[in-house]
Coordinates of C-alpha atoms and ligand atoms in Angstrom, one line a residue:
M30 CA -4.8 -15.3 -11.9
D31 CA -1.5 -16.3 -13.0
E32 CA -1.1 -19.1 -15.3
E33 CA 1.9 -20.0 -13.3
T34 CA -0.1 -20.4 -10.1
L35 CA -2.9 -22.2 -11.6
A36 CA -0.2 -24.7 -12.8
I37 CA 1.0 -25.7 -9.4
C38 CA -2.3 -25.5 -7.4
N39 CA -6.0 -26.1 -7.9
Q40 CA -6.7 -23.1 -5.6
P41 CA -6.9 -20.3 -7.9
D42 CA -5.6 -17.9 -5.1
C43 CA -2.8 -20.2 -3.9
T44 CA 0.0 -17.9 -2.9
F45 CA 2.5 -21.0 -2.6
S46 CA 4.5 -20.0 -5.6
Q47 CA 5.5 -16.6 -4.1
T48 CA 5.8 -17.4 -0.4
G49 CA 6.5 -21.1 -0.3
I50 CA 3.8 -21.1 2.4
C51 CA 0.3 -22.6 1.8
V52 CA -2.3 -19.9 3.0
L53 CA -4.5 -22.7 4.1
N54 CA -1.6 -24.2 6.2
N55 CA -1.6 -27.5 4.4
E56 CA 1.8 -29.4 4.0
P57 CA 2.5 -29.1 0.2
V58 CA 3.0 -32.9 -0.2
S59 CA -0.2 -33.9 1.3
C60 CA -2.4 -31.0 0.3
P61 CA -5.5 -31.9 -1.4
D62 CA -4.9 -29.2 -3.9
R63 CA -1.3 -30.2 -4.3
I64 CA 1.1 -29.1 -6.6
S65 CA 0.8 -31.2 -9.9
S66 CA 4.4 -31.5 -10.4
L67 CA 4.9 -33.2 -7.2
E68 CA 2.2 -35.7 -8.2
D69 CA 4.0 -36.3 -11.6
V70 CA 7.4 -36.8 -9.7
S71 CA 6.0 -39.4 -7.1
S72 CA 3.9 -41.4 -9.6
A73 CA 6.9 -41.5 -11.8
E74 CA 9.1 -42.5 -8.9
E75 CA 6.6 -45.5 -8.4
N76 CA 6.6 -46.5 -12.1
N77 CA 10.5 -46.4 -12.1
S78 CA 10.3 -47.0 -15.6
G79 CA 13.8 -45.2 -16.2
D80 CA 12.1 -42.6 -18.5
I81 CA 13.2 -39.0 -17.7
Y82 CA 10.3 -37.6 -15.8
L83 CA 11.7 -34.4 -14.5
E84 CA 10.5 -31.6 -16.5
A85 CA 11.9 -28.2 -16.6
P86 CA 10.8 -26.2 -13.6
V87 CA 8.0 -23.7 -14.4
D88 CA 9.6 -20.1 -14.4
F89 CA 7.6 -18.4 -11.7
E90 CA 7.8 -14.8 -11.0
R91 CA 10.8 -13.7 -9.0
F92 CA 11.5 -10.5 -7.4
S93 CA 14.5 -8.8 -6.3
S94 CA 16.1 -9.8 -2.9
S95 CA 14.8 -6.8 -1.3
F96 CA 11.6 -7.4 0.6
S97 CA 9.5 -4.6 -1.0
L98 CA 9.2 -4.7 -4.7
A99 CA 11.5 -2.8 -6.8
V100 CA 10.4 -0.6 -9.5
Q101 CA 11.1 -3.3 -12.3
D102 CA 9.0 -5.9 -10.3
A103 CA 6.0 -3.5 -10.0
Q104 CA 6.5 -2.8 -13.7
N105 CA 6.3 -6.6 -14.4
L106 CA 3.2 -6.8 -12.3
M107 CA 1.5 -4.0 -14.1
R108 CA 2.2 -5.5 -17.3
N109 CA -0.2 -8.3 -16.6
R110 CA -2.8 -6.5 -14.6
Y111 CA -4.1 -3.1 -13.8
C112 CA -2.8 -2.0 -10.5
K113 CA -3.6 1.1 -8.4
V114 CA -0.5 2.7 -7.0
V115 CA -1.1 4.4 -3.7
A116 CA 1.8 6.8 -2.7
I117 CA 2.0 7.3 1.1
L118 CA 3.6 10.5 2.3
G119 CA 3.8 11.7 5.8
V120 CA 6.7 13.2 8.2
P121 CA 8.7 10.5 10.3
G122 CA 6.5 8.7 13.1
T123 CA 3.2 9.7 11.7
G124 CA 2.0 6.2 11.1
K125 CA 2.6 5.1 7.4
T126 CA 4.3 1.8 8.0
A127 CA 1.7 1.1 10.9
C128 CA -1.2 1.7 8.7
L129 CA 0.2 -0.9 6.0
A130 CA 0.9 -3.2 8.8
S131 CA -2.6 -3.0 10.3
L132 CA -4.0 -3.3 7.0
Y133 CA -2.2 -6.7 6.2
L134 CA -3.1 -8.0 9.7
L135 CA -6.6 -7.3 9.1
L136 CA -6.9 -8.8 5.8
A137 CA -4.8 -11.8 7.1
H138 CA -7.5 -12.4 9.9
G139 CA -10.5 -11.9 7.4
R140 CA -11.3 -8.8 9.4
L141 CA -11.4 -6.0 6.9
N142 CA -15.0 -6.0 6.4
G143 CA -16.2 -6.1 2.6
F144 CA -12.7 -7.2 1.7
Q145 CA -11.3 -10.7 1.0
F146 CA -7.3 -11.0 0.9
L147 CA -6.4 -13.0 -2.3
D148 CA -2.6 -12.7 -2.7
S149 CA 0.5 -10.5 -2.1
K150 CA 3.9 -10.6 -3.9
S151 CA 5.4 -8.9 -1.2
I152 CA 4.5 -11.3 1.7
R153 CA 7.9 -11.1 3.3
A154 CA 7.9 -7.5 3.3
F155 CA 4.7 -7.3 5.3
E156 CA 5.9 -10.0 7.5
E157 CA 8.9 -7.8 8.3
I158 CA 6.9 -4.8 9.1
T159 CA 4.2 -6.7 11.0
G160 CA 7.1 -8.5 13.1
G161 CA 6.6 -6.0 16.0
T162 CA 2.9 -6.7 16.2
R163 CA 3.3 -10.3 16.9
R164 CA 4.4 -9.2 20.5
W165 CA 1.1 -7.3 20.7
N166 CA -1.7 -8.4 22.9
S167 CA -4.4 -6.0 24.0
A168 CA -3.4 -6.0 27.6
N169 CA 0.2 -5.1 26.8
L170 CA 0.8 -2.9 23.8
P171 CA 4.5 -2.4 23.3
E172 CA 5.8 1.1 22.9
Q173 CA 6.8 0.8 19.6
L174 CA 5.0 -1.5 17.0
T175 CA 6.7 -0.7 13.9
V176 CA 10.2 0.7 13.4
H177 CA 11.6 3.6 11.4
T178 CA 11.7 2.8 7.7
E179 CA 14.7 2.7 6.0
M180 CA 15.3 2.0 2.3
Q181 CA 18.1 -0.4 0.7
D182 CA 18.5 2.3 -1.8
E183 CA 17.9 5.8 -0.6
R184 CA 16.6 7.0 -4.1
I185 CA 14.3 4.5 -5.3
A186 CA 10.8 3.7 -3.9
G187 CA 9.7 0.2 -3.1
Y188 CA 6.3 -1.2 -3.2
L189 CA 4.0 -3.4 -1.3
H190 CA 1.4 -5.4 -3.1
L191 CA -2.0 -6.6 -2.1
R192 CA -4.7 -8.2 -4.2
L193 CA -8.0 -8.1 -2.7
K194 CA -11.8 -9.0 -3.7
H195 CA -14.6 -6.6 -2.9
R196 CA -17.0 -9.1 -1.4
S197 CA -20.2 -7.3 -2.7
D198 CA -19.5 -7.4 -6.5
G199 CA -16.7 -9.7 -6.5
K200 CA -14.1 -7.3 -8.3
K201 CA -10.5 -7.8 -7.6
M202 CA -8.3 -4.9 -6.9
D203 CA -4.5 -5.1 -7.2
L204 CA -2.6 -2.3 -4.9
L205 CA 0.9 -1.2 -5.0
L206 CA 1.4 1.0 -1.7
T207 CA 4.9 2.8 -1.2
D208 CA 6.4 2.4 2.4
L209 CA 8.9 5.2 2.3
P210 CA 11.0 7.0 5.2
G211 CA 9.4 10.1 6.4
E212 CA 12.5 12.0 5.3
W213 CA 11.5 11.8 1.7
T214 CA 8.5 13.8 2.7
L215 CA 10.5 16.1 4.9
T216 CA 12.9 16.8 2.1
L217 CA 10.1 17.4 -0.5
M218 CA 8.5 20.1 2.0
D219 CA 11.9 21.9 3.1
R220 CA 14.1 21.5 0.0
N221 CA 11.6 20.6 -2.7
R222 CA 13.6 17.5 -3.2
T223 CA 11.7 15.7 -6.2
D224 CA 14.3 13.7 -7.9
R225 CA 13.0 10.4 -6.2
L226 CA 9.3 11.0 -6.3
D227 CA 8.6 10.1 -9.8
F228 CA 6.3 7.4 -8.5
L229 CA 3.8 10.2 -7.7
K230 CA 3.2 10.7 -11.2
S231 CA 1.6 7.2 -11.5
A232 CA -0.3 7.4 -8.3
E233 CA -3.9 6.8 -8.4
R234 CA -4.3 8.1 -4.8
I235 CA -1.9 10.0 -2.4
W236 CA -2.3 9.5 1.1
I237 CA -0.8 11.9 3.6
T238 CA -0.5 10.8 7.1
I239 CA -0.9 13.3 9.9
N240 CA -0.8 12.4 13.7
A241 CA -4.1 13.3 15.0
E242 CA -2.7 14.2 18.5
H243 CA -0.7 17.1 16.8
I244 CA -3.8 18.3 15.8
M245 CA -5.6 17.8 19.1
D246 CA -2.6 19.6 20.8
G247 CA -3.3 23.3 20.4
S248 CA 0.2 24.4 20.6
K249 CA 1.0 22.0 17.6
R250 CA -2.1 22.6 15.6
R251 CA -1.4 25.6 13.5
Y252 CA 2.2 24.3 12.6
T253 CA 1.2 20.9 11.6
I254 CA -1.7 22.4 9.3
H255 CA 0.9 24.7 7.8
R256 CA 3.2 22.0 7.0
A257 CA 0.3 20.1 5.4
D258 CA -0.5 23.3 3.3
L259 CA 3.2 23.4 2.2
L260 CA 3.2 19.6 1.2
L261 CA 0.1 20.2 -0.7
G262 CA 1.6 23.0 -2.7
R263 CA 4.7 21.1 -3.4
I264 CA 2.9 18.3 -4.7
K265 CA 0.8 20.3 -7.0
E266 CA 4.0 22.1 -8.1
F267 CA 5.6 18.8 -8.8
L268 CA 2.8 17.1 -10.8
E269 CA 2.0 20.3 -12.6
Y270 CA -1.5 20.4 -11.2
D271 CA -2.2 16.9 -12.7
V272 CA -2.9 15.8 -8.9
P273 CA -4.9 12.5 -8.2
G274 CA -7.2 12.3 -5.1
I275 CA -5.7 13.0 -1.8
C276 CA -6.5 11.3 1.4
I277 CA -5.4 13.0 4.6
V278 CA -5.1 10.1 7.0
L279 CA -5.5 11.1 10.4
T280 CA -3.6 8.5 12.5
H281 CA -3.5 7.6 16.3
C282 CA -7.1 8.3 16.4
D283 CA -7.4 5.8 19.3
K284 CA -5.5 8.6 21.2
A285 CA -7.2 11.8 20.0
E286 CA -10.8 13.3 19.7
P287 CA -12.0 13.8 16.3
V288 CA -10.0 16.6 14.6
S289 CA -11.1 16.5 11.0
K290 CA -12.9 20.0 11.6
Y291 CA -9.7 21.8 12.0
F292 CA -9.0 21.1 8.2
S293 CA -11.9 22.9 6.6
E294 CA -9.8 26.0 6.0
L295 CA -7.1 24.0 4.4
I296 CA -9.5 22.3 2.0
R297 CA -10.7 25.5 1.0
T298 CA -7.3 26.9 0.1
H299 CA -6.8 23.7 -2.0
N300 CA -10.3 23.7 -3.4
D301 CA -8.7 22.7 -6.8
L302 CA -7.8 19.2 -5.4
D303 CA -10.1 16.4 -4.4
I304 CA -9.1 16.0 -0.6
K305 CA -10.9 13.7 1.6
I306 CA -10.2 13.1 5.3
I307 CA -10.1 9.6 6.9
E308 CA -9.5 9.1 10.5
I309 CA -7.7 5.9 11.4
A310 CA -6.2 3.8 14.4
S311 CA -3.6 1.4 13.1
F312 CA -3.3 0.1 16.8
S313 CA -5.3 0.7 19.6
Q314 CA -5.1 0.6 23.4
N315 CA -8.5 2.3 23.5
P316 CA -11.2 0.0 24.3
D317 CA -13.7 2.3 22.4
I318 CA -11.6 2.2 19.4
P319 CA -10.7 -1.2 17.6
A320 CA -7.2 -1.5 16.3
G321 CA -7.7 -1.2 12.3
F322 CA -10.5 1.5 12.9
G323 CA -10.9 3.5 9.6
L324 CA -8.7 1.3 7.5
E325 CA -11.8 0.1 5.8
E326 CA -12.7 3.3 4.5
T327 CA -9.3 4.1 3.1
V328 CA -9.6 0.8 1.0
K329 CA -13.2 1.4 0.0
D330 CA -12.1 4.9 -1.2
L331 CA -9.9 3.3 -3.7
L332 CA -12.7 1.4 -5.5
H333 CA -13.8 4.9 -6.8
M334 CA -12.0 7.0 -9.5
R335 CA -11.9 10.5 -7.7
R336 CA -11.5 13.9 -9.7
K337 CA -8.2 15.2 -10.5
T338 CA -7.3 18.8 -10.3
T339 CA -9.2 20.9 -12.9
F340 CA -6.3 22.9 -13.9
D341 CA -5.7 21.8 -17.4
F342 CA -9.3 20.9 -18.5
A343 CA -8.5 20.4 -22.0
A344 CA -6.0 17.8 -21.3
S345 CA -8.1 16.0 -18.9
L346 CA -10.7 15.4 -21.7
V347 CA -8.2 13.4 -23.8
R348 CA -6.8 11.7 -20.8
D349 CA -7.1 8.1 -20.5
D350 CA -6.4 7.2 -16.8
S351 CA -5.6 3.5 -17.4
V352 CA -3.2 4.2 -20.0
R353 CA -1.6 7.2 -18.4
N354 CA -0.9 5.2 -15.2
I355 CA 1.0 2.6 -16.9
L356 CA 2.9 5.0 -19.4
K357 CA 4.0 7.2 -16.6
F358 CA 5.1 4.3 -14.6
Q359 CA 7.3 3.3 -17.3
N360 CA 9.0 6.7 -17.4
F361 CA 10.9 5.8 -14.3
Ligands
GTP8 N1 -1.6 3.6 19.1 C1 -1.1 4.0 18.0 N2 0.2 3.9 17.4 C2 0.3 4.1 16.3 C3 -0.5 4.3 15.4 N3 0.1 4.6 14.1 C4 1.4 4.6 14.3 N4 1.6 4.0 15.7 C5 2.8 4.0 16.2 O1 3.7 5.2 16.1 C6 4.8 4.8 15.9 C7 5.6 5.3 14.5 O2 4.7 4.7 13.4 P1 5.2 4.4 12.0 O3 4.2 3.6 11.3 O4 6.6 3.4 12.2 O5 5.7 5.7 11.3 P2 6.2 6.2 9.8 O6 5.4 7.2 9.4 O7 6.3 4.9 9.1 O8 7.6 6.5 10.4 P3 9.0 6.7 9.3 O9 9.2 5.3 8.7 O10 10.1 6.8 10.3 O11 8.8 7.6 8.2 C8 5.2 3.5 15.7 O12 5.6 3.0 17.2 C9 3.8 2.9 15.6 O13 3.3 1.5 16.3 C10 -2.1 4.4 15.6 O14 -3.0 4.8 15.0 N5 -2.2 4.1 17.1
MG9 MG1 7.9 3.7 8.4

């Protein structure tokens, strides 16, 4: 826990310094764990001794005005703690943002089994992407729950941060997840555009979102799997075969039959990669599939280090992943 946070609240996981909102919905002035500087001010006011009581404000972490964390913000965070970078690729509309929104909503409501939400340095970004879901109730699902992602800077990735606790062993985990427009994946596939994809080099996991409905639909299946094949090839080439664990995240599973069986040939073709398939439903109108289905598995998967490509065996022997992660991140 940050020293700064400890300095303002007795609750070790208080997010007041980042969000200005108490996670327990307490009023800052009357909160039993209230900010010590406020106590100091009020007692000094009572004393009215004329002494200077207003200390210099604690310099809390500040992030840029963009809602998601800029690279510099993410670097600052990584300087203090080990963060797992999760790069999320997928063509437009496959559900990258929806899966982040759903993950945040599950955590906020204490419904991500096995995990507890501790903190986020990008609460405003999560609030922004979950804005559409506030209109959501099970009887009336709006057509569009999340909107197409656009970047403030078309060249630089932004990150969403989550700090979680794994309930069974109490271990804390910091995640930095990208929320990028699908065009970035399209231009990688179609034009091999990689100039803005350096963040992939520091990723501990790459999620590739694919709409399960497109696999269920026989007329789109071959093409969709062919595009996934192309994308995996591009990633391998760009990362020079130093590829982290891949998760093919099949989205919209509330509207599709289980389709992971159709990926066995793709996995065989890329047997030098560690590929896992996870089926999710970020939102759901299907009474048999709860909203957020499968997301627990995507997070649980992050608890484990997965094997990398075995292309350069000698290099892998001397590689220290924790160091590598940070060093490569600083190469941006
Ligand atoms: N029912 C259902 N709808 C989903 C699911 N995942 C995404 N959607 C919806 O599909 C639409 C597109 O999802 P987004 O998350 O915005 O897609 P994206 O991959 O972020 O798209 P870009 O930002 O354009 O790249 C939205 O209207 C979502 O609400 C899902 O699992 N189930
Ligand atoms: Mg999006």
